[in-house]
Short mmCIF file of C-alpha atoms in Angstrom, two decimals:
data_model
loop_
_atom_site.label_atom_id
_atom_site.label_comp_id
_atom_site.label_asym_id
_atom_site.label_seq_id
_atom_site.Cartn_x
_atom_site.Cartn_y
_atom_site.Cartn_z
CA UNK A 138 0.55 -11.51 -9.95
CA UNK A 139 -1.89 -8.69 -9.45
CA UNK A 140 -3.05 -7.03 -5.71
CA UNK A 141 -6.78 -6.10 -5.27
CA UNK A 142 -7.91 -4.30 -2.14
CA UNK A 143 -11.86 -3.94 -1.54
CA UNK A 144 -13.29 -1.71 0.93
CA UNK A 145 -16.91 -1.51 2.21
CA UNK A 146 -18.21 1.03 3.86
CA UNK A 147 -21.15 1.48 6.56
CA UNK A 148 -23.12 5.31 6.92
CA UNK A 149 -21.45 5.91 10.37
CA UNK A 150 -20.43 8.64 9.32
CA UNK A 151 -19.53 11.07 6.35
CA UNK A 152 -15.90 11.69 5.50
CA UNK A 153 -13.67 11.66 2.78
CA UNK A 154 -11.50 8.79 1.77
CA UNK A 155 -8.43 9.46 -0.23
CA UNK A 156 -5.83 6.92 -1.03
CA UNK A 157 -2.36 6.63 -2.37
CA UNK A 158 -3.25 7.42 -5.39
CA UNK A 159 -6.43 8.44 -6.14
CA UNK A 160 -8.84 10.80 -3.90
CA UNK A 161 -12.77 10.42 -4.48
CA UNK A 162 -14.10 12.75 -1.94
CA UNK A 163 -16.67 11.89 0.43
CA UNK A 164 -17.66 8.70 1.04
CA UNK A 165 -21.61 9.36 1.38
CA UNK A 166 -22.75 11.74 -1.70
CA UNK A 167 -25.86 12.55 -1.36
CA UNK A 168 -28.12 13.66 -4.42
CA UNK A 169 -31.41 16.21 -3.28
CA UNK A 170 -34.97 16.04 -4.50
CA UNK A 171 -35.45 18.79 -6.47
CA UNK A 172 -31.99 17.33 -8.71
CA UNK A 173 -31.11 14.99 -11.25
CA UNK A 174 -27.18 15.79 -11.82
CA UNK A 175 -24.27 15.87 -8.67
CA UNK A 176 -20.89 16.35 -10.00
CA UNK A 177 -18.17 14.18 -8.24
CA UNK A 178 -14.94 15.16 -8.19
CA UNK A 179 -11.99 12.91 -8.34
CA UNK A 180 -8.72 14.19 -7.58
CA UNK A 181 -5.47 12.08 -9.23
CA UNK A 182 -2.94 12.66 -6.22
CA UNK A 183 0.91 11.21 -7.34
CA UNK A 184 2.95 12.56 -9.38
CA UNK A 185 2.04 9.19 -12.35
CA UNK A 186 -1.49 9.15 -14.62
CA UNK A 187 -3.77 7.07 -13.54
CA UNK A 188 -6.53 4.69 -15.05
CA UNK A 189 -10.08 4.90 -13.37
CA UNK A 190 -12.92 3.43 -13.78
CA UNK A 191 -16.35 3.58 -12.33
CA UNK A 192 -18.65 0.65 -12.35
CA UNK A 193 -22.60 1.34 -10.48
CA UNK A 194 -25.20 -1.24 -8.77
CA UNK A 195 -28.11 0.23 -7.08
CA UNK A 196 -27.90 -1.79 -3.37
CA UNK A 197 -31.63 -2.98 -0.92
CA UNK A 198 -29.25 -0.09 1.61
CA UNK A 199 -25.91 1.88 2.50
CA UNK A 200 -25.60 -0.16 5.85
CA UNK A 201 -23.43 -3.63 6.15
CA UNK A 202 -26.26 -5.56 5.21
CA UNK A 203 -27.41 -4.11 2.36
CA UNK A 204 -26.99 -6.43 -1.50
CA UNK A 205 -27.13 -6.22 -4.90
CA UNK A 206 -30.78 -5.25 -6.27
CA UNK A 207 -31.34 -4.92 -10.10
CA UNK A 208 -32.37 -1.57 -11.29
CA UNK A 209 -36.19 -0.80 -12.77
CA UNK A 210 -34.47 0.76 -16.01
CA UNK A 211 -31.02 0.73 -17.44
CA UNK A 212 -30.78 4.44 -17.82
CA UNK A 213 -32.27 4.75 -13.84
CA UNK A 214 -29.17 5.57 -13.08
CA UNK A 215 -26.45 6.96 -16.33
CA UNK A 216 -22.72 8.10 -15.25
CA UNK A 217 -20.52 9.68 -17.02
CA UNK A 218 -17.71 9.14 -18.06
CA UNK A 219 -17.58 5.64 -17.41
CA UNK A 220 -13.69 5.60 -17.20
CA UNK A 221 -10.41 7.39 -18.09
CA UNK A 222 -6.31 8.27 -17.93
CA UNK A 223 -6.14 10.57 -15.20
CA UNK A 224 -2.56 13.47 -15.51
CA UNK A 225 -0.95 13.47 -12.84
CA UNK A 226 -2.13 15.73 -9.72
CA UNK A 227 -5.34 16.68 -12.26
CA UNK A 228 -8.66 16.25 -10.92
CA UNK A 229 -12.13 15.31 -13.38
CA UNK A 230 -15.40 15.26 -12.27
CA UNK A 231 -17.49 11.98 -12.51
CA UNK A 232 -21.30 13.12 -13.41
CA UNK A 233 -24.33 11.18 -12.60
CA UNK A 234 -27.76 11.32 -14.52
CA UNK A 235 -30.70 10.12 -12.33
CA UNK A 236 -33.47 8.80 -14.97
CA UNK A 237 -35.03 6.55 -12.03
CA UNK A 238 -38.97 6.51 -10.98
CA UNK A 239 -39.61 10.07 -9.20
CA UNK A 240 -42.01 8.36 -6.40
CA UNK A 241 -41.60 8.49 -2.74
CA UNK A 242 -38.64 6.05 -2.29
CA UNK A 243 -35.50 6.35 -1.16
CA UNK A 244 -32.44 4.88 -3.24
CA UNK A 245 -28.80 3.64 -2.81
CA UNK A 246 -26.59 2.81 -5.50
CA UNK A 247 -22.75 0.96 -4.75
CA UNK A 248 -20.26 3.61 -6.79
CA UNK A 249 -17.31 1.05 -7.33
CA UNK A 250 -13.97 3.18 -8.49
CA UNK A 251 -11.27 1.04 -9.77
CA UNK A 252 -7.15 2.99 -9.35
CA UNK A 253 -4.60 1.38 -11.87
CA UNK A 254 -1.49 2.22 -13.09
CA UNK A 255 -1.20 3.30 -16.58
CA UNK A 256 1.53 1.23 -17.45
CA UNK A 257 -1.08 -1.65 -16.51
CA UNK A 258 -3.34 -1.01 -19.61
CA UNK A 259 -0.28 -0.31 -21.96
CA UNK A 260 1.29 -3.27 -21.14
CA UNK A 261 0.59 -7.29 -23.16
CA UNK A 262 -0.69 -10.30 -21.90
CA UNK A 263 3.04 -10.96 -21.97
CA UNK A 264 4.60 -8.50 -20.68
CA UNK A 265 2.55 -8.45 -17.44
CA UNK A 266 3.01 -12.20 -16.76
CA UNK A 267 5.38 -12.54 -13.47
CA UNK A 268 4.85 -8.58 -13.06
CA UNK A 269 3.24 -7.12 -9.74
CA UNK A 270 1.00 -4.84 -9.78
CA UNK A 271 -1.19 -2.57 -7.60
CA UNK A 272 -4.95 -1.62 -8.18
CA UNK A 273 -7.54 -0.20 -5.86
CA UNK A 274 -11.10 -0.73 -5.46
CA UNK A 275 -12.75 1.89 -3.51
CA UNK A 276 -16.51 1.40 -2.54
CA UNK A 277 -18.94 4.85 -2.05
CA UNK A 278 -22.47 5.21 -1.80
CA UNK A 279 -24.74 7.76 -3.82
CA UNK A 280 -28.65 8.38 -2.58
CA UNK A 281 -30.57 9.43 -4.25
CA UNK A 282 -33.97 11.57 -2.44
CA UNK A 283 -37.16 10.37 -2.94
CA UNK A 284 -38.82 12.53 -5.98
CA UNK A 285 -42.32 12.94 -3.70
CA UNK A 286 -40.11 14.44 -0.63
CA UNK A 287 -41.43 14.08 2.60
CA UNK A 288 -38.68 15.78 5.69
CA UNK A 289 -39.57 15.21 8.87
CA UNK A 290 -38.69 13.97 12.47
CA UNK A 291 -38.83 14.19 15.96
CA UNK A 292 -36.45 14.79 18.54
CA UNK A 293 -36.51 14.38 22.60
CA UNK A 294 -34.05 14.38 25.49
CA UNK A 295 -31.25 13.99 22.61
CA UNK A 296 -32.84 11.03 20.52
CA UNK A 297 -33.76 12.13 17.27
CA UNK A 298 -35.80 9.99 15.31
CA UNK A 299 -36.24 10.13 11.46
CA UNK A 300 -39.91 10.16 10.97
CA UNK A 301 -39.72 10.47 7.04
CA UNK A 302 -39.31 9.41 3.81
CA UNK A 303 -35.46 10.79 2.76
CA UNK A 304 -32.10 10.71 4.92
CA UNK A 305 -30.55 13.35 6.63
CA UNK A 306 -27.61 14.34 9.15
CA UNK A 307 -27.05 14.70 12.87
CA UNK A 308 -25.39 16.95 14.10
CA UNK A 309 -24.27 17.83 17.97
CA UNK A 310 -21.85 20.21 19.80
CA UNK A 311 -20.96 20.69 23.17
CA UNK A 312 -19.45 21.01 26.28
CA UNK A 313 -18.44 16.24 26.81
CA UNK A 314 -21.48 14.03 29.14
CA UNK A 315 -17.43 12.83 29.80
CA UNK A 316 -15.05 15.55 31.09
CA UNK A 317 -11.99 13.16 30.31
CA UNK A 318 -12.82 13.35 26.71
CA UNK A 319 -12.56 17.39 26.10
CA UNK A 320 -9.22 18.05 25.29
CA UNK A 321 -10.24 21.51 24.79
CA UNK A 322 -12.59 21.52 21.81
CA UNK A 323 -15.19 19.66 23.99
CA UNK A 324 -17.33 16.70 21.81
CA UNK A 325 -18.55 16.45 18.42
CA UNK A 326 -20.80 14.24 16.92
CA UNK A 327 -22.15 13.08 13.43
CA UNK A 328 -24.99 10.73 12.40
CA UNK A 329 -26.52 9.59 9.13
CA UNK A 330 -30.19 8.47 9.92
CA UNK A 331 -32.45 6.58 7.50
CA UNK A 332 -36.10 7.17 6.82
CA UNK A 333 -37.21 5.26 10.40
CA UNK A 334 -34.04 5.08 12.22
CA UNK A 335 -33.26 6.86 15.24
CA UNK A 336 -30.27 7.94 17.32
CA UNK A 337 -29.09 9.11 20.56
CA UNK A 338 -26.61 11.10 21.59
CA UNK A 339 -23.95 9.64 23.33
CA UNK A 340 -21.21 12.62 24.12
CA UNK A 341 -22.37 15.76 24.31
CA UNK A 342 -23.52 17.35 27.73
CA UNK A 343 -27.25 17.90 27.04
CA UNK A 344 -27.90 19.44 30.13
CA UNK A 345 -25.18 22.15 28.91
CA UNK A 346 -26.56 25.36 27.16
CA UNK A 347 -23.94 25.56 24.87
CA UNK A 348 -25.11 22.35 23.61
CA UNK A 349 -26.50 22.80 19.88
CA UNK A 350 -28.30 19.91 17.76
CA UNK A 351 -28.74 19.97 13.94
CA UNK A 352 -29.63 18.62 11.00
CA UNK A 353 -28.25 19.32 7.37
CA UNK A 354 -31.16 18.49 4.73
CA UNK A 355 -30.84 20.07 1.23
CA UNK A 356 -27.93 21.86 2.12
CA UNK A 357 -29.46 23.67 4.76
CA UNK A 358 -29.16 23.68 8.65
CA UNK A 359 -31.83 23.28 10.70
CA UNK A 360 -31.52 24.25 14.88
CA UNK A 361 -33.15 20.88 16.60
CA UNK A 362 -31.85 21.80 20.39
#
């Protein structure tokens, strides 16, 4: 019997994700408005070869309530390779090529990575009977910025609102409002903000002059407060 573990993700933060076998890097990857190609490095962290395959679905939202929706064409988002065998302790770049509409809409895609032992791929059906093997399905998100991008935001009293049409990341760091949270490094907060969404800085002391709030967008840091 094959065991499967399916992992669903919400975009409340950006981080790296790895399992015992492969490391797929950041949960959220973002393709900028002026780029149509994105490379994502995947690593086999084990001492045995692994079979890695990839499937892509367009989704209505990267948040928990997002549902699968049809792509506007078969070539909207192409990926290569579709699958490969990764040697032990090796890395490989998977490339994504966007050929969709060049409009003012942000698009979201779920990338599902299936990781299996190579021996399972080579075994015959009869040999698999009664054999317990393990595979993992890991989901990550690709965000494609609008080709006609409008970046804008409003900031007031620690509340940041995305008033543009493309997502960005909000970062705050400084002394903690609640000193019991401070273990010597202060407080750091990171939020992913989709168009039309607001967030409030919760833990950083906004009254302290050492506090900094910024936005990461298109590889650039923008100081907010």
